[in-house]
């Protein structure tokens, strides 16, 4: 790993690293916040944060205001990039914001040319945690969270790996991607036309088919003034899926809040407290 930058913040350290990924076959960048309690004699739990469309690891780390509370709780935060990057990595031919670079959707692509690099599900759920646990003073107690496309990713990764994560949370997630324009475009491009294969990356489908003895607690917060609420996010579908399977989902709607990091920064401490209940 190559250290890109480091900054002292809120008593802990924020560091960015670059490394060669075995799954995405390109250089990947991630950021980690280590609280002051973290050392080899006292490894700390980790919250993995997945960001949304057009974002990198920097958006959450610079805008969410999470470090002070994370340091108080003794929780590390890891934020990967949202897609593979590089001159040889395939992008959307139309260079749109919602597909290709910056829009990996946390799936393992099966369709060329994207299948060579866009293996974000395996990178996030397997390679990155193994790398973090090998090189940093962290424990195997993991939680996962995200925003928008990253909220979709957090729900899917957490639900598909209920023995690896103790808690899941999301801000404004793309809750039912098989039934919204963003999801349909991404899944068609990355996974092909067979919509039966899309269900493996749809949180509503995973909730409805979850096993009773393998249920990770989920918290979701959604702004009622979100400009993407009705067309893209569909939290009501997530609530119905949870109700149908009696899944422990806590969904809260917030009047006046939009899709921005102003919303995230308003409630990030509550999300950190939620995860601390399960990983501390």
XYZ file of C-alpha atoms in Angstrom:
280
model
C 0.000 0.000 0.000
C 1.069 3.559 -0.717
C 0.219 6.289 1.792
C -1.271 9.182 -0.169
C -1.989 11.631 2.660
C -2.594 11.839 6.404
C -4.212 14.370 8.726
C -4.645 14.526 12.486
C -8.327 15.094 13.267
C -10.547 14.888 16.373
C -7.799 13.102 18.295
C -7.357 10.385 15.683
C -5.854 10.081 12.217
C -7.362 10.280 8.743
C -5.213 8.547 6.133
C -5.640 7.806 2.426
C -3.987 4.835 0.727
C -3.585 3.507 -2.792
C -3.144 -0.182 -3.566
C -3.412 -2.635 -6.432
C -6.651 -4.602 -6.249
C -6.811 -8.297 -7.085
C -10.522 -8.021 -7.895
C -10.795 -4.780 -9.859
C -7.373 -5.235 -11.542
C -6.492 -1.581 -11.112
C -5.228 0.802 -8.470
C -7.858 1.548 -5.824
C -7.902 4.315 -3.232
C -9.490 4.134 0.202
C -9.517 6.333 3.287
C -9.422 5.230 6.911
C -10.075 7.105 10.123
C -8.359 5.555 13.130
C -9.505 6.779 16.569
C -6.900 7.536 19.181
C -7.728 4.290 21.043
C -6.590 2.132 18.111
C -3.389 0.210 18.776
C -2.105 -3.333 18.572
C -3.153 -4.039 22.163
C -6.643 -2.582 21.681
C -7.964 -3.207 18.152
C -11.117 -1.255 17.378
C -14.255 -2.194 15.403
C -14.765 -0.846 11.892
C -17.619 0.902 10.112
C -17.350 0.560 6.330
C -18.929 3.505 4.509
C -20.047 3.224 0.863
C -20.630 6.470 -1.024
C -23.031 7.415 -3.800
C -22.973 8.260 -7.486
C -20.073 10.483 -8.651
C -18.390 10.268 -5.214
C -14.975 9.036 -4.133
C -13.625 8.171 -0.694
C -13.219 11.897 -0.002
C -16.875 12.989 0.056
C -17.889 11.318 3.301
C -14.587 11.923 5.040
C -14.629 15.651 4.296
C -18.339 16.453 4.583
C -20.048 14.119 7.069
C -18.496 15.429 10.281
C -18.197 11.915 11.688
C -14.729 11.971 13.238
C -15.453 13.500 16.638
C -18.170 10.996 17.547
C -16.261 8.082 16.003
C -13.247 8.975 18.118
C -15.390 9.170 21.268
C -16.860 5.748 20.505
C -13.547 4.200 19.469
C -14.734 3.186 15.998
C -12.612 3.175 12.849
C -14.207 4.250 9.569
C -13.152 2.949 6.156
C -14.383 4.592 2.942
C -13.502 2.973 -0.403
C -13.931 4.520 -3.834
C -17.218 3.977 -5.698
C -15.782 2.282 -8.777
C -12.555 1.131 -10.387
C -10.468 3.906 -11.949
C -7.820 4.154 -14.652
C -7.221 4.839 -18.335
C -8.000 1.242 -19.290
C -11.172 0.990 -17.168
C -14.329 1.023 -19.291
C -16.644 3.989 -18.813
C -20.116 4.834 -20.052
C -19.783 5.694 -23.767
C -22.081 8.663 -23.122
C -20.000 9.701 -20.090
C -23.125 10.011 -17.960
C -22.849 10.316 -14.188
C -24.986 7.287 -13.335
C -22.975 4.522 -15.024
C -19.305 3.647 -15.370
C -16.629 5.586 -13.498
C -17.938 6.732 -10.126
C -20.981 4.487 -10.442
C -19.923 0.909 -9.782
C -23.168 0.053 -7.939
C -21.289 -2.455 -5.747
C -22.020 -5.419 -8.035
C -19.782 -7.967 -9.732
C -20.249 -7.196 -13.422
C -20.714 -10.118 -15.795
C -21.006 -8.203 -19.074
C -18.006 -7.130 -21.179
C -16.183 -4.808 -21.144
C -17.199 -4.068 -17.536
C -16.598 -7.567 -16.171
C -12.809 -7.071 -16.264
C -12.715 -4.293 -13.646
C -16.166 -3.747 -12.131
C -16.010 -6.352 -9.372
C -16.961 -3.932 -6.627
C -19.062 -6.373 -4.595
C -16.115 -8.714 -4.052
C -13.744 -5.811 -3.501
C -15.906 -4.262 -0.787
C -17.070 -7.441 0.929
C -13.903 -9.564 0.712
C -10.686 -7.889 -0.393
C -10.899 -4.563 1.420
C -11.843 -5.943 4.876
C -9.052 -8.495 4.631
C -6.589 -5.750 3.727
C -7.754 -3.501 6.562
C -7.604 -6.274 9.148
C -4.120 -7.277 8.012
C -2.533 -3.836 8.129
C -4.373 -1.818 10.800
C -5.172 -2.272 14.515
C -8.814 -3.218 13.978
C -10.942 -6.140 15.078
C -13.224 -8.373 13.030
C -16.291 -6.611 14.422
C -17.698 -4.899 11.345
C -20.637 -2.667 10.490
C -21.570 -1.215 7.115
C -23.341 1.974 6.056
C -23.778 4.159 3.001
C -25.635 6.875 1.130
C -27.775 6.667 -2.016
C -26.013 4.182 -4.343
C -23.803 3.433 -1.337
C -26.896 2.892 0.798
C -27.970 0.286 -1.742
C -24.491 -1.230 -1.519
C -24.506 -1.303 2.279
C -27.905 -2.997 2.394
C -26.925 -5.594 -0.196
C -23.471 -6.380 1.207
C -24.807 -6.564 4.765
C -27.833 -8.682 3.892
C -25.796 -11.101 1.769
C -23.178 -11.502 4.532
C -25.144 -11.574 7.802
C -22.393 -13.403 9.691
C -19.752 -10.815 8.751
C -21.555 -7.604 9.755
C -23.184 -6.772 13.071
C -25.311 -3.846 11.838
C -26.353 -2.002 8.680
C -27.453 1.571 8.111
C -28.223 3.776 5.135
C -29.071 7.330 4.258
C -31.436 7.754 1.293
C -30.632 4.340 -0.227
C -31.623 3.174 -3.691
C -33.847 0.638 -1.987
C -35.387 -1.193 -4.953
C -32.892 -0.865 -7.849
C -34.597 -3.428 -10.073
C -37.539 -1.019 -10.242
C -35.962 2.416 -10.732
C -34.180 4.136 -13.661
C -30.750 4.266 -11.997
C -30.852 0.596 -11.077
C -32.267 -0.636 -14.381
C -29.556 1.183 -16.339
C -26.743 -0.048 -14.113
C -27.946 -3.636 -13.838
C -28.548 -3.936 -17.580
C -25.061 -2.656 -18.345
C -23.230 -4.637 -15.665
C -25.361 -7.802 -15.387
C -27.219 -8.139 -18.692
C -30.878 -8.344 -19.657
C -31.879 -11.290 -17.438
C -33.700 -9.545 -14.599
C -33.747 -12.711 -12.509
C -30.022 -12.172 -11.994
C -30.633 -8.638 -10.737
C -32.425 -9.884 -7.631
C -29.120 -10.869 -6.009
C -28.361 -7.138 -5.696
C -31.798 -5.847 -4.715
C -32.334 -5.105 -1.019
C -36.099 -5.618 -1.198
C -35.689 -9.102 -2.646
C -33.019 -9.951 -0.070
C -35.219 -8.730 2.798
C -38.182 -10.777 1.669
C -36.036 -13.910 1.490
C -33.884 -13.450 4.592
C -33.464 -16.283 7.083
C -35.022 -15.770 10.500
C -31.880 -16.781 12.381
C -29.525 -14.567 10.326
C -30.937 -11.076 10.609
C -28.744 -8.029 11.004
C -30.441 -4.924 12.493
C -30.956 -2.159 9.927
C -31.455 1.581 10.339
C -32.520 3.742 7.362
C -33.015 7.517 7.365
C -34.679 9.297 4.455
C -35.358 12.978 3.816
C -38.881 13.813 2.708
C -37.620 16.713 0.547
C -35.228 14.439 -1.344
C -35.477 15.225 -5.056
C -34.932 11.559 -5.933
C -37.391 10.121 -3.424
C -40.301 8.968 -5.579
C -38.552 7.992 -8.810
C -35.254 6.488 -7.675
C -35.166 5.643 -3.957
C -38.534 4.026 -3.137
C -38.223 3.571 0.653
C -41.843 2.415 0.786
C -40.848 -0.718 -1.151
C -38.167 -1.458 1.430
C -40.662 -1.000 4.264
C -43.150 -3.369 2.603
C -40.475 -6.003 2.054
C -39.407 -5.793 5.697
C -42.997 -5.987 6.881
C -43.684 -9.021 4.702
C -40.792 -10.933 6.289
C -41.025 -9.352 9.755
C -37.472 -8.023 9.393
C -36.110 -5.659 12.105
C -35.908 -2.529 9.943
C -36.080 0.953 11.497
C -37.056 3.427 8.743
C -37.401 7.097 9.694
C -38.636 9.848 7.364
C -37.364 13.378 8.049
C -39.410 16.395 6.885
C -37.463 19.113 5.096
C -34.226 17.194 4.496
C -32.888 16.570 0.989
C -30.354 14.181 -0.581
C -27.235 16.115 0.365
C -24.485 15.777 2.948
C -26.294 18.413 4.992
C -28.750 15.602 5.747
C -26.016 13.072 6.463
C -24.109 15.399 8.775
C -27.319 16.067 10.721
C -27.794 12.426 11.715
C -24.398 10.742 11.358
C -23.831 10.729 15.129
C -27.080 8.807 15.604
C -25.915 6.248 13.037
C -22.568 5.868 14.769
C -24.352 5.373 18.092
C -26.588 2.755 16.463
C -23.608 0.798 15.184
C -21.758 1.146 18.481
C -24.597 -0.718 20.205
C -23.814 -3.754 18.044
C -20.044 -3.691 17.451
C -18.714 -2.347 20.758
